[in-house]
Coordinates of C-alpha atoms in Angstrom, one line a residue:
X291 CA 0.0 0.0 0.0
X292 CA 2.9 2.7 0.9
X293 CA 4.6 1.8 -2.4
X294 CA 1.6 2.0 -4.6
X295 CA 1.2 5.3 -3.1
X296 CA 4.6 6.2 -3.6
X297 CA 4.6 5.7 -6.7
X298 CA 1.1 7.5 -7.4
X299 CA 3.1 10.5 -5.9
X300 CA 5.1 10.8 -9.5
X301 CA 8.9 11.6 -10.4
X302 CA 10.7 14.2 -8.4
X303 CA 12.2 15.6 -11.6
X304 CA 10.9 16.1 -14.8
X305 CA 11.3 13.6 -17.5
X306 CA 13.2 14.6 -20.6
X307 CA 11.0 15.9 -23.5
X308 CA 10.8 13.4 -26.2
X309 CA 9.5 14.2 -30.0
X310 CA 5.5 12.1 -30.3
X311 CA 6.1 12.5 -34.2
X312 CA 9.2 10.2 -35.6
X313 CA 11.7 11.5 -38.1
X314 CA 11.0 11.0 -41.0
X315 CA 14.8 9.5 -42.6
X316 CA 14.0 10.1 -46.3
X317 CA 13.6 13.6 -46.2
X318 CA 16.7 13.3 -43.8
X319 CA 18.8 11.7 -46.3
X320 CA 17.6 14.2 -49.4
X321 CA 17.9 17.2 -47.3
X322 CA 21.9 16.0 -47.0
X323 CA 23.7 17.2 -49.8
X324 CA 26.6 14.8 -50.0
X325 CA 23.9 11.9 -49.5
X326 CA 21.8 13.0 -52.0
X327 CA 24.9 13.7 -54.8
X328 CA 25.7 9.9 -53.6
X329 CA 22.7 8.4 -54.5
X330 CA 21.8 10.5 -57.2
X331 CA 24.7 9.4 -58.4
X332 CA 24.7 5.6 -58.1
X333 CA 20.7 6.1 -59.7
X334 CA 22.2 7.4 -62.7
X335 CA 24.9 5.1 -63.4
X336 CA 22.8 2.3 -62.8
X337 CA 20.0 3.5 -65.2
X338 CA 22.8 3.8 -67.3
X339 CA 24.5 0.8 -67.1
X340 CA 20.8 -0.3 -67.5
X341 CA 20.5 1.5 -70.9
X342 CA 23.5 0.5 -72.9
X343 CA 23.7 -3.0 -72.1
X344 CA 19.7 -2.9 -72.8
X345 CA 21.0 -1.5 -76.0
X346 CA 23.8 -3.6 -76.8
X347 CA 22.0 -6.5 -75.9
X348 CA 19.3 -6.3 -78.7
X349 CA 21.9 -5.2 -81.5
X350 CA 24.5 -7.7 -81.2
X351 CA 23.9 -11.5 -81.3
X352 CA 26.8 -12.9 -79.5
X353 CA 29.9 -11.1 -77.7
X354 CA 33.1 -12.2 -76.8
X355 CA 34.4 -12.9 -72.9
X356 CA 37.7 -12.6 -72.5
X357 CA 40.2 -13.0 -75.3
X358 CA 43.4 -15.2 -75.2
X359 CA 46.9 -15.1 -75.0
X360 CA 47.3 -14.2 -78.9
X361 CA 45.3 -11.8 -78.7
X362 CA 42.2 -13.0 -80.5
X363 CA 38.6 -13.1 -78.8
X364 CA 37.8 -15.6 -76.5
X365 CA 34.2 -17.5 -76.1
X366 CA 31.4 -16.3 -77.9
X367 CA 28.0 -15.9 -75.6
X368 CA 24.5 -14.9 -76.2
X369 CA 24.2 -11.3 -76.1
X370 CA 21.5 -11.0 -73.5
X371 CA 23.9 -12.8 -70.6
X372 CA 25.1 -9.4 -70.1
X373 CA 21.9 -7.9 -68.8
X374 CA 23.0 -10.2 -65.6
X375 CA 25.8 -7.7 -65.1
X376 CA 23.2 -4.3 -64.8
X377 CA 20.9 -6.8 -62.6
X378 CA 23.5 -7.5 -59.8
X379 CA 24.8 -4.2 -60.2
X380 CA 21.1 -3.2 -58.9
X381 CA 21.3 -5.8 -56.1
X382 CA 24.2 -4.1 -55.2
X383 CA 22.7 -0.8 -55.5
X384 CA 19.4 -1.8 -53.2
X385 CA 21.7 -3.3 -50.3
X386 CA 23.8 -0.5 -50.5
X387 CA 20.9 2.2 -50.2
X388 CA 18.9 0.0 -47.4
X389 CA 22.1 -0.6 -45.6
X390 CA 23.3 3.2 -46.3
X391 CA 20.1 4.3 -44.6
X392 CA 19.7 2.2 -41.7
X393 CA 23.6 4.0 -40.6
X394 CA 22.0 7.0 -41.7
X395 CA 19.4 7.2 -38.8
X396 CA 22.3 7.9 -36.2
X397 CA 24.6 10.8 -36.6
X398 CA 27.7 9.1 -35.3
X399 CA 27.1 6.5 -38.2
X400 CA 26.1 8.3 -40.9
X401 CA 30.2 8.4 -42.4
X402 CA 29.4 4.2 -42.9
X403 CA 26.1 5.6 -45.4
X404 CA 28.5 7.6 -47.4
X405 CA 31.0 4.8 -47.4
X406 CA 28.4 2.5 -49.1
X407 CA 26.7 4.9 -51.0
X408 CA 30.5 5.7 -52.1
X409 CA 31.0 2.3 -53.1
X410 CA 27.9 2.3 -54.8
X411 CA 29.3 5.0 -57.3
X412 CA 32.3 2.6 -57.9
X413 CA 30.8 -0.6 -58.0
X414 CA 28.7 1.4 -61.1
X415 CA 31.7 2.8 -62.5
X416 CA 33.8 -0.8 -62.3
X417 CA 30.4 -2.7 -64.1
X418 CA 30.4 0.2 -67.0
X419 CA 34.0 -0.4 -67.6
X420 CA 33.4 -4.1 -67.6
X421 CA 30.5 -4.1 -70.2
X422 CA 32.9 -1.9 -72.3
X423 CA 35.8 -4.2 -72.1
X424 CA 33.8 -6.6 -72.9
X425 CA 31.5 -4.8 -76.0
X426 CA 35.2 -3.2 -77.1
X427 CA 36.7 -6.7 -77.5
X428 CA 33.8 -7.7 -80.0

């Protein structure tokens, strides 16, 4: 009885004030310039990526991987196999983003967002100079 009315009595100081309304972390992460140049970025070169292959794909019939040691190109594959290269690039893409913007939420982690969003950008870059290694060996 002398605890329930204890604790009826309340705190003897205040409780911090706390937000009702959560933050909302897309608008966080596009109100963030270097995030938003980031992913902006990796969205572009992935369209892109996207684009020419699509392109490539439907005028060529086969393409080269690899060439050997003389010089002289290697194995000839169906042209469409190279849409797998814009599809992982996209599964690379999506973790990247989900992964980028669950580090966002906390200040202290938010330099691990950029680093993946970062390696987004290069991961894009690295796929669009494999397609044209392999396109340019054709």
């Amino acid at each position: 009885l002398a605890y329930q009315r204890l604790t009826e009595m309340g705190s003897l100081q205040p409780l911090a004030a706390r937000s009702v309304y959560p933050a909302f972390l897309l608008s966080d992460i596009w109100n963030n310039l270097p995030a938003r140049l980031l992913l902006v970025g990796c969205l572009v070169l992935s369209f892109g990526l996207f684009g020419w292959v699509s392109a490539a794909a439907t005028t060529d019939q086969e393409v080269p991987l690899g060439c050997y040691a003389d010089g002289s190109p290697g194995d000839l594959v169906p042209a469409g196999r190279l849409m797998l290269l814009p599809l992982l690039n996209f599964f690379y893409l999506l973790t990247g983003v989900l992964l980028g913007a669950f580090f966002f939420r906390k200040p202290e982690t938010r330099s691990f967002s950029y680093l993946l969003w970062g390696s987004n950008v290069i991961t894009a870059i690295l796929f669009i100079l494999a397609v044209f290694s392999i396109l340019s060996t054709g």
